[in-house]
Amino acid sequence: MPDFVFPPAPIASVPVDDGRLFPVRRIFCVGRNYAAHALEMGGSPDREPPFFFTKPADAVVTGGDDVPYPAATTNLHHEMELVIAIDSGGSDIAETDALTHVFGYAAGIDLTRRDLQDEAKATRRPWDMSKGFDHSAPIGAIAPAARIGHPAKGTIALTVDGAPRQSSDISLMIWSVPEIVAYLSRLVRLEPGDLIFTGTPEGVGAVTVGETMQGSIEGVGTVAARIVGR
Ligand code: MN
């Protein structure tokens, strides 16, 4: 055991739906990947290159655990997303080879302090504090691609206290899973344990204390989280 000055933090992990654990190394997120959501955010739906931001690995919230309402916001938004789980690394991965680096998929929620993000956009500052806060990445169990394959279509939906908020189809992603993996691997070397949130469809909106989000992706899985007071 190295002579650490204090014990290292536990390794963040996400359950696999076969009972194993997927150790999380990093969390990458695609910024804009559905035309209808780009439009609702005041952007353009064209196919300009994808851009990425990150969350800390220990932002994951698993097992349907509660999410404490975060500090410094009055406008916490849900963004329902397909999540890619990487189990073999590489740089400059070819699109044709990209799926061999994918262990599986999960349903995840990219929680966003929208007021801080709007301020960051207006002042041309980074998104870190609007996206990468504590408990900002609720995620369901990972379904291995060896069993479910590589989903390219299927309903992606989220309800809040049972009321429909987001409903779309992952076939409407501007950038596909192979394209995202290939593109990101040209910016950083992907490593086993990396998660990639692939962007949200339209219908994002606020959640507050006492409300429960339930998300699902057809053929992949579900995610659930209740917002509680701090
Ligand atoms: Mn997002």
PDB file of C-alpha atoms and ligand atoms in Angstrom:
ATOM      1  CA  MET A   1       0.000   0.000   0.000  1.00  0.00           C
ATOM      2  CA  PRO A   2       1.510   3.394  -0.963  1.00  0.00           C
ATOM      3  CA  ASP A   3       1.987   5.897   1.817  1.00  0.00           C
ATOM      4  CA  PHE A   4      -1.066   8.012   1.008  1.00  0.00           C
ATOM      5  CA  VAL A   5      -1.519  11.007   3.308  1.00  0.00           C
ATOM      6  CA  PHE A   6      -5.157   9.920   3.732  1.00  0.00           C
ATOM      7  CA  PRO A   7      -7.113   6.915   2.445  1.00  0.00           C
ATOM      8  CA  PRO A   8      -8.006   7.237  -1.267  1.00  0.00           C
ATOM      9  CA  ALA A   9     -11.678   7.799  -2.063  1.00  0.00           C
ATOM     10  CA  PRO A  10     -13.669   4.718  -3.029  1.00  0.00           C
ATOM     11  CA  ILE A  11     -13.839   4.008  -6.773  1.00  0.00           C
ATOM     12  CA  ALA A  12     -17.074   5.373  -8.245  1.00  0.00           C
ATOM     13  CA  SER A  13     -19.031   2.607  -9.928  1.00  0.00           C
ATOM     14  CA  VAL A  14     -22.309   1.840 -11.680  1.00  0.00           C
ATOM     15  CA  PRO A  15     -24.118  -1.507 -11.314  1.00  0.00           C
ATOM     16  CA  VAL A  16     -24.263  -3.729 -14.377  1.00  0.00           C
ATOM     17  CA  ASP A  17     -27.654  -5.395 -14.700  1.00  0.00           C
ATOM     18  CA  ASP A  18     -26.003  -8.831 -14.289  1.00  0.00           C
ATOM     19  CA  GLY A  19     -24.832  -8.023 -10.746  1.00  0.00           C
ATOM     20  CA  ARG A  20     -21.290  -6.866 -11.552  1.00  0.00           C
ATOM     21  CA  LEU A  21     -19.959  -3.329 -11.073  1.00  0.00           C
ATOM     22  CA  PHE A  22     -18.623  -1.022 -13.796  1.00  0.00           C
ATOM     23  CA  PRO A  23     -15.819   1.148 -12.324  1.00  0.00           C
ATOM     24  CA  VAL A  24     -16.145   4.739 -13.544  1.00  0.00           C
ATOM     25  CA  ARG A  25     -13.012   6.534 -14.703  1.00  0.00           C
ATOM     26  CA  ARG A  26     -14.381   9.727 -16.318  1.00  0.00           C
ATOM     27  CA  ILE A  27     -17.714  11.123 -17.486  1.00  0.00           C
ATOM     28  CA  PHE A  28     -17.899  12.868 -20.853  1.00  0.00           C
ATOM     29  CA  CYS A  29     -21.089  14.471 -22.176  1.00  0.00           C
ATOM     30  CA  VAL A  30     -22.117  15.581 -25.668  1.00  0.00           C
ATOM     31  CA  GLY A  31     -23.399  19.144 -25.601  1.00  0.00           C
ATOM     32  CA  ARG A  32     -26.067  19.086 -28.295  1.00  0.00           C
ATOM     33  CA  ASN A  33     -27.212  16.010 -30.158  1.00  0.00           C
ATOM     34  CA  TYR A  34     -30.929  16.297 -30.996  1.00  0.00           C
ATOM     35  CA  ALA A  35     -32.156  18.978 -33.402  1.00  0.00           C
ATOM     36  CA  ALA A  36     -35.374  19.682 -31.490  1.00  0.00           C
ATOM     37  CA  HIS A  37     -33.455  20.288 -28.245  1.00  0.00           C
ATOM     38  CA  ALA A  38     -30.915  22.523 -30.006  1.00  0.00           C
ATOM     39  CA  LEU A  39     -33.855  24.601 -31.258  1.00  0.00           C
ATOM     40  CA  GLU A  40     -35.544  24.810 -27.822  1.00  0.00           C
ATOM     41  CA  MET A  41     -32.249  26.096 -26.366  1.00  0.00           C
ATOM     42  CA  GLY A  42     -32.076  28.813 -29.015  1.00  0.00           C
ATOM     43  CA  GLY A  43     -29.355  27.080 -31.023  1.00  0.00           C
ATOM     44  CA  SER A  44     -29.213  25.690 -34.510  1.00  0.00           C
ATOM     45  CA  PRO A  45     -29.999  22.069 -35.391  1.00  0.00           C
ATOM     46  CA  ASP A  46     -27.331  21.695 -38.028  1.00  0.00           C
ATOM     47  CA  ARG A  47     -24.635  19.073 -37.991  1.00  0.00           C
ATOM     48  CA  GLU A  48     -21.738  21.187 -36.785  1.00  0.00           C
ATOM     49  CA  PRO A  49     -19.060  19.133 -34.998  1.00  0.00           C
ATOM     50  CA  PRO A  50     -20.067  17.731 -31.598  1.00  0.00           C
ATOM     51  CA  PHE A  51     -18.644  19.392 -28.492  1.00  0.00           C
ATOM     52  CA  PHE A  52     -18.015  17.857 -25.101  1.00  0.00           C
ATOM     53  CA  PHE A  53     -17.996  18.743 -21.421  1.00  0.00           C
ATOM     54  CA  THR A  54     -17.294  16.604 -18.362  1.00  0.00           C
ATOM     55  CA  LYS A  55     -18.562  15.677 -14.929  1.00  0.00           C
ATOM     56  CA  PRO A  56     -16.520  14.159 -12.086  1.00  0.00           C
ATOM     57  CA  ALA A  57     -16.684  10.347 -11.909  1.00  0.00           C
ATOM     58  CA  ASP A  58     -18.156  10.553  -8.412  1.00  0.00           C
ATOM     59  CA  ALA A  59     -21.128  12.619  -9.661  1.00  0.00           C
ATOM     60  CA  VAL A  60     -22.894   9.325 -10.457  1.00  0.00           C
ATOM     61  CA  VAL A  61     -26.014   8.531  -8.434  1.00  0.00           C
ATOM     62  CA  THR A  62     -26.980   4.865  -8.717  1.00  0.00           C
ATOM     63  CA  GLY A  63     -29.570   2.410  -7.519  1.00  0.00           C
ATOM     64  CA  GLY A  64     -32.395   4.933  -7.630  1.00  0.00           C
ATOM     65  CA  ASP A  65     -30.832   6.859  -4.752  1.00  0.00           C
ATOM     66  CA  ASP A  66     -32.146  10.311  -3.853  1.00  0.00           C
ATOM     67  CA  VAL A  67     -30.540  13.458  -5.278  1.00  0.00           C
ATOM     68  CA  PRO A  68     -30.103  16.374  -2.859  1.00  0.00           C
ATOM     69  CA  TYR A  69     -31.287  19.628  -4.492  1.00  0.00           C
ATOM     70  CA  PRO A  70     -27.972  21.294  -5.364  1.00  0.00           C
ATOM     71  CA  ALA A  71     -26.677  24.557  -3.975  1.00  0.00           C
ATOM     72  CA  ALA A  72     -26.469  27.765  -6.006  1.00  0.00           C
ATOM     73  CA  THR A  73     -29.455  27.199  -8.304  1.00  0.00           C
ATOM     74  CA  THR A  74     -33.177  27.846  -8.490  1.00  0.00           C
ATOM     75  CA  ASN A  75     -33.544  26.181 -11.898  1.00  0.00           C
ATOM     76  CA  LEU A  76     -32.390  22.552 -11.795  1.00  0.00           C
ATOM     77  CA  HIS A  77     -33.168  20.833 -15.119  1.00  0.00           C
ATOM     78  CA  HIS A  78     -33.444  17.192 -16.174  1.00  0.00           C
ATOM     79  CA  GLU A  79     -31.804  16.032 -19.424  1.00  0.00           C
ATOM     80  CA  MET A  80     -32.619  12.404 -20.233  1.00  0.00           C
ATOM     81  CA  GLU A  81     -29.792  10.689 -22.160  1.00  0.00           C
ATOM     82  CA  LEU A  82     -28.432   7.423 -23.548  1.00  0.00           C
ATOM     83  CA  VAL A  83     -25.111   6.653 -21.839  1.00  0.00           C
ATOM     84  CA  ILE A  84     -22.257   4.712 -23.480  1.00  0.00           C
ATOM     85  CA  ALA A  85     -19.985   2.639 -21.203  1.00  0.00           C
ATOM     86  CA  ILE A  86     -16.449   2.123 -22.574  1.00  0.00           C
ATOM     87  CA  ASP A  87     -14.423  -0.958 -21.622  1.00  0.00           C
ATOM     88  CA  SER A  88     -11.430  -0.766 -23.932  1.00  0.00           C
ATOM     89  CA  GLY A  89      -9.359   2.328 -24.596  1.00  0.00           C
ATOM     90  CA  GLY A  90      -7.941   3.922 -27.660  1.00  0.00           C
ATOM     91  CA  SER A  91      -7.018   7.063 -29.547  1.00  0.00           C
ATOM     92  CA  ASP A  92      -8.116   7.886 -33.088  1.00  0.00           C
ATOM     93  CA  ILE A  93     -10.664   5.062 -33.070  1.00  0.00           C
ATOM     94  CA  ALA A  94     -12.238   4.438 -36.474  1.00  0.00           C
ATOM     95  CA  GLU A  95     -16.035   4.648 -36.678  1.00  0.00           C
ATOM     96  CA  THR A  96     -16.047   1.128 -38.094  1.00  0.00           C
ATOM     97  CA  ASP A  97     -14.164  -0.105 -34.992  1.00  0.00           C
ATOM     98  CA  ALA A  98     -15.911   2.096 -32.408  1.00  0.00           C
ATOM     99  CA  LEU A  99     -18.521  -0.378 -31.184  1.00  0.00           C
ATOM    100  CA  THR A 100     -15.823  -2.881 -30.179  1.00  0.00           C
ATOM    101  CA  HIS A 101     -14.827  -0.393 -27.454  1.00  0.00           C
ATOM    102  CA  VAL A 102     -18.357  -0.269 -25.974  1.00  0.00           C
ATOM    103  CA  PHE A 103     -19.183  -2.515 -23.021  1.00  0.00           C
ATOM    104  CA  GLY A 104     -22.809  -1.500 -22.787  1.00  0.00           C
ATOM    105  CA  TYR A 105     -25.428   1.194 -22.390  1.00  0.00           C
ATOM    106  CA  ALA A 106     -27.490   2.828 -19.650  1.00  0.00           C
ATOM    107  CA  ALA A 107     -30.219   5.390 -19.152  1.00  0.00           C
ATOM    108  CA  GLY A 108     -28.870   8.526 -17.475  1.00  0.00           C
ATOM    109  CA  ILE A 109     -29.909  12.037 -16.497  1.00  0.00           C
ATOM    110  CA  ASP A 110     -27.555  14.979 -17.137  1.00  0.00           C
ATOM    111  CA  LEU A 111     -28.739  17.245 -14.323  1.00  0.00           C
ATOM    112  CA  THR A 112     -28.057  20.887 -15.121  1.00  0.00           C
ATOM    113  CA  ARG A 113     -28.105  24.096 -13.093  1.00  0.00           C
ATOM    114  CA  ARG A 114     -29.744  25.920 -16.020  1.00  0.00           C
ATOM    115  CA  ASP A 115     -29.487  29.363 -14.444  1.00  0.00           C
ATOM    116  CA  LEU A 116     -25.731  28.952 -14.007  1.00  0.00           C
ATOM    117  CA  GLN A 117     -25.421  27.580 -17.541  1.00  0.00           C
ATOM    118  CA  ASP A 118     -27.332  30.534 -18.995  1.00  0.00           C
ATOM    119  CA  GLU A 119     -25.030  32.897 -17.082  1.00  0.00           C
ATOM    120  CA  ALA A 120     -21.949  30.998 -18.301  1.00  0.00           C
ATOM    121  CA  LYS A 121     -23.143  31.186 -21.901  1.00  0.00           C
ATOM    122  CA  ALA A 122     -23.857  34.927 -21.602  1.00  0.00           C
ATOM    123  CA  THR A 123     -20.454  35.670 -20.077  1.00  0.00           C
ATOM    124  CA  ARG A 124     -18.518  33.145 -22.239  1.00  0.00           C
ATOM    125  CA  ARG A 125     -17.374  31.245 -19.160  1.00  0.00           C
ATOM    126  CA  PRO A 126     -16.963  27.461 -18.660  1.00  0.00           C
ATOM    127  CA  TRP A 127     -19.871  25.120 -17.979  1.00  0.00           C
ATOM    128  CA  ASP A 128     -18.142  23.162 -15.202  1.00  0.00           C
ATOM    129  CA  MET A 129     -20.213  24.518 -12.342  1.00  0.00           C
ATOM    130  CA  SER A 130     -23.502  24.270 -14.271  1.00  0.00           C
ATOM    131  CA  LYS A 131     -22.897  20.642 -15.267  1.00  0.00           C
ATOM    132  CA  GLY A 132     -20.272  19.016 -13.048  1.00  0.00           C
ATOM    133  CA  PHE A 133     -21.705  19.454  -9.564  1.00  0.00           C
ATOM    134  CA  ASP A 134     -22.206  16.814  -6.853  1.00  0.00           C
ATOM    135  CA  HIS A 135     -24.896  14.188  -7.634  1.00  0.00           C
ATOM    136  CA  SER A 136     -25.321  15.584 -11.166  1.00  0.00           C
ATOM    137  CA  ALA A 137     -25.323  12.222 -12.967  1.00  0.00           C
ATOM    138  CA  PRO A 138     -28.119   9.825 -11.913  1.00  0.00           C
ATOM    139  CA  ILE A 139     -27.710   6.631 -13.945  1.00  0.00           C
ATOM    140  CA  GLY A 140     -29.490   3.288 -14.176  1.00  0.00           C
ATOM    141  CA  ALA A 141     -27.917  -0.156 -14.425  1.00  0.00           C
ATOM    142  CA  ILE A 142     -25.662  -0.769 -17.422  1.00  0.00           C
ATOM    143  CA  ALA A 143     -26.957  -3.324 -19.934  1.00  0.00           C
ATOM    144  CA  PRO A 144     -24.093  -5.212 -21.624  1.00  0.00           C
ATOM    145  CA  ALA A 145     -23.966  -4.872 -25.407  1.00  0.00           C
ATOM    146  CA  ALA A 146     -23.121  -8.580 -25.503  1.00  0.00           C
ATOM    147  CA  ARG A 147     -26.776  -9.132 -24.549  1.00  0.00           C
ATOM    148  CA  ILE A 148     -28.735  -6.156 -25.919  1.00  0.00           C
ATOM    149  CA  GLY A 149     -26.609  -5.289 -28.937  1.00  0.00           C
ATOM    150  CA  HIS A 150     -25.953  -1.673 -29.913  1.00  0.00           C
ATOM    151  CA  PRO A 151     -29.237   0.249 -29.860  1.00  0.00           C
ATOM    152  CA  ALA A 152     -29.683   2.692 -32.753  1.00  0.00           C
ATOM    153  CA  LYS A 153     -33.421   3.298 -32.340  1.00  0.00           C
ATOM    154  CA  GLY A 154     -36.009   3.154 -29.574  1.00  0.00           C
ATOM    155  CA  THR A 155     -38.051   5.472 -27.402  1.00  0.00           C
ATOM    156  CA  ILE A 156     -36.196   7.677 -24.914  1.00  0.00           C
ATOM    157  CA  ALA A 157     -38.532   9.233 -22.355  1.00  0.00           C
ATOM    158  CA  LEU A 158     -38.683  10.895 -18.958  1.00  0.00           C
ATOM    159  CA  THR A 159     -41.549  11.635 -16.604  1.00  0.00           C
ATOM    160  CA  VAL A 160     -41.669  13.800 -13.481  1.00  0.00           C
ATOM    161  CA  ASP A 161     -44.132  12.507 -10.864  1.00  0.00           C
ATOM    162  CA  GLY A 162     -45.674  10.472 -13.671  1.00  0.00           C
ATOM    163  CA  ALA A 163     -46.250  13.424 -16.015  1.00  0.00           C
ATOM    164  CA  PRO A 164     -44.593  13.131 -19.456  1.00  0.00           C
ATOM    165  CA  ARG A 165     -41.759  15.634 -19.947  1.00  0.00           C
ATOM    166  CA  GLN A 166     -39.421  14.209 -22.573  1.00  0.00           C
ATOM    167  CA  SER A 167     -40.228  11.698 -25.310  1.00  0.00           C
ATOM    168  CA  SER A 168     -38.209  11.090 -28.439  1.00  0.00           C
ATOM    169  CA  ASP A 169     -36.268   8.354 -30.203  1.00  0.00           C
ATOM    170  CA  ILE A 170     -32.539   7.711 -30.044  1.00  0.00           C
ATOM    171  CA  SER A 171     -32.563   7.333 -33.850  1.00  0.00           C
ATOM    172  CA  LEU A 172     -32.912  11.145 -33.883  1.00  0.00           C
ATOM    173  CA  MET A 173     -29.449  11.706 -32.415  1.00  0.00           C
ATOM    174  CA  ILE A 174     -27.490  14.023 -34.722  1.00  0.00           C
ATOM    175  CA  TRP A 175     -24.271  12.092 -33.989  1.00  0.00           C
ATOM    176  CA  SER A 176     -24.494   8.287 -33.715  1.00  0.00           C
ATOM    177  CA  VAL A 177     -22.743   6.182 -31.077  1.00  0.00           C
ATOM    178  CA  PRO A 178     -19.885   5.163 -33.429  1.00  0.00           C
ATOM    179  CA  GLU A 179     -19.442   8.774 -34.549  1.00  0.00           C
ATOM    180  CA  ILE A 180     -19.349  10.055 -30.941  1.00  0.00           C
ATOM    181  CA  VAL A 181     -16.798   7.433 -29.828  1.00  0.00           C
ATOM    182  CA  ALA A 182     -14.613   8.088 -32.872  1.00  0.00           C
ATOM    183  CA  TYR A 183     -14.820  11.868 -32.537  1.00  0.00           C
ATOM    184  CA  LEU A 184     -14.110  11.949 -28.775  1.00  0.00           C
ATOM    185  CA  SER A 185     -11.160   9.549 -29.206  1.00  0.00           C
ATOM    186  CA  ARG A 186      -9.520  12.131 -31.453  1.00  0.00           C
ATOM    187  CA  LEU A 187      -9.658  14.662 -28.583  1.00  0.00           C
ATOM    188  CA  VAL A 188      -8.627  12.417 -25.667  1.00  0.00           C
ATOM    189  CA  ARG A 189      -7.477   8.829 -25.359  1.00  0.00           C
ATOM    190  CA  LEU A 190     -10.527   6.909 -24.224  1.00  0.00           C
ATOM    191  CA  GLU A 191      -9.947   4.518 -21.331  1.00  0.00           C
ATOM    192  CA  PRO A 192     -11.853   1.608 -19.795  1.00  0.00           C
ATOM    193  CA  GLY A 193     -14.391   3.001 -17.338  1.00  0.00           C
ATOM    194  CA  ASP A 194     -15.234   6.104 -19.334  1.00  0.00           C
ATOM    195  CA  LEU A 195     -18.936   6.977 -19.597  1.00  0.00           C
ATOM    196  CA  ILE A 196     -20.292   9.155 -22.403  1.00  0.00           C
ATOM    197  CA  PHE A 197     -23.662  10.907 -21.997  1.00  0.00           C
ATOM    198  CA  THR A 198     -24.879  11.351 -25.575  1.00  0.00           C
ATOM    199  CA  GLY A 199     -27.126  14.420 -25.355  1.00  0.00           C
ATOM    200  CA  THR A 200     -30.774  15.022 -24.596  1.00  0.00           C
ATOM    201  CA  PRO A 201     -33.898  15.344 -26.732  1.00  0.00           C
ATOM    202  CA  GLU A 202     -36.375  18.196 -26.356  1.00  0.00           C
ATOM    203  CA  GLY A 203     -38.608  18.715 -23.329  1.00  0.00           C
ATOM    204  CA  VAL A 204     -35.999  19.597 -20.714  1.00  0.00           C
ATOM    205  CA  GLY A 205     -37.433  21.355 -17.694  1.00  0.00           C
ATOM    206  CA  ALA A 206     -37.199  22.080 -14.001  1.00  0.00           C
ATOM    207  CA  VAL A 207     -37.429  19.581 -11.148  1.00  0.00           C
ATOM    208  CA  THR A 208     -37.698  20.499  -7.520  1.00  0.00           C
ATOM    209  CA  VAL A 209     -37.679  19.026  -4.037  1.00  0.00           C
ATOM    210  CA  GLY A 210     -40.120  16.159  -3.595  1.00  0.00           C
ATOM    211  CA  GLU A 211     -40.399  15.322  -7.293  1.00  0.00           C
ATOM    212  CA  THR A 212     -39.362  11.985  -8.792  1.00  0.00           C
ATOM    213  CA  MET A 213     -37.846  11.586 -12.249  1.00  0.00           C
ATOM    214  CA  GLN A 214     -38.318   8.297 -14.051  1.00  0.00           C
ATOM    215  CA  GLY A 215     -36.524   7.756 -17.337  1.00  0.00           C
ATOM    216  CA  SER A 216     -36.447   4.887 -19.784  1.00  0.00           C
ATOM    217  CA  ILE A 217     -34.765   3.913 -23.018  1.00  0.00           C
ATOM    218  CA  GLU A 218     -36.404   1.142 -25.003  1.00  0.00           C
ATOM    219  CA  GLY A 219     -34.215  -1.948 -25.085  1.00  0.00           C
ATOM    220  CA  VAL A 220     -31.657  -0.457 -22.676  1.00  0.00           C
ATOM    221  CA  GLY A 221     -33.076   0.211 -19.221  1.00  0.00           C
ATOM    222  CA  THR A 222     -34.418   2.737 -16.778  1.00  0.00           C
ATOM    223  CA  VAL A 223     -33.244   5.397 -14.338  1.00  0.00           C
ATOM    224  CA  ALA A 224     -35.069   6.896 -11.371  1.00  0.00           C
ATOM    225  CA  ALA A 225     -34.205   9.585  -8.856  1.00  0.00           C
ATOM    226  CA  ARG A 226     -36.133  11.658  -6.341  1.00  0.00           C
ATOM    227  CA  ILE A 227     -35.053  15.201  -5.507  1.00  0.00           C
ATOM    228  CA  VAL A 228     -34.758  15.788  -1.765  1.00  0.00           C
ATOM    229  CA  GLY A 229     -33.848  18.746   0.389  1.00  0.00           C
ATOM    230  CA  ARG A 230     -30.222  19.261   1.286  1.00  0.00           C
TER     231      ARG A 230
HETATM  232 MN    MN B   1     -27.004  16.988 -21.697  1.00  0.00          MN
END
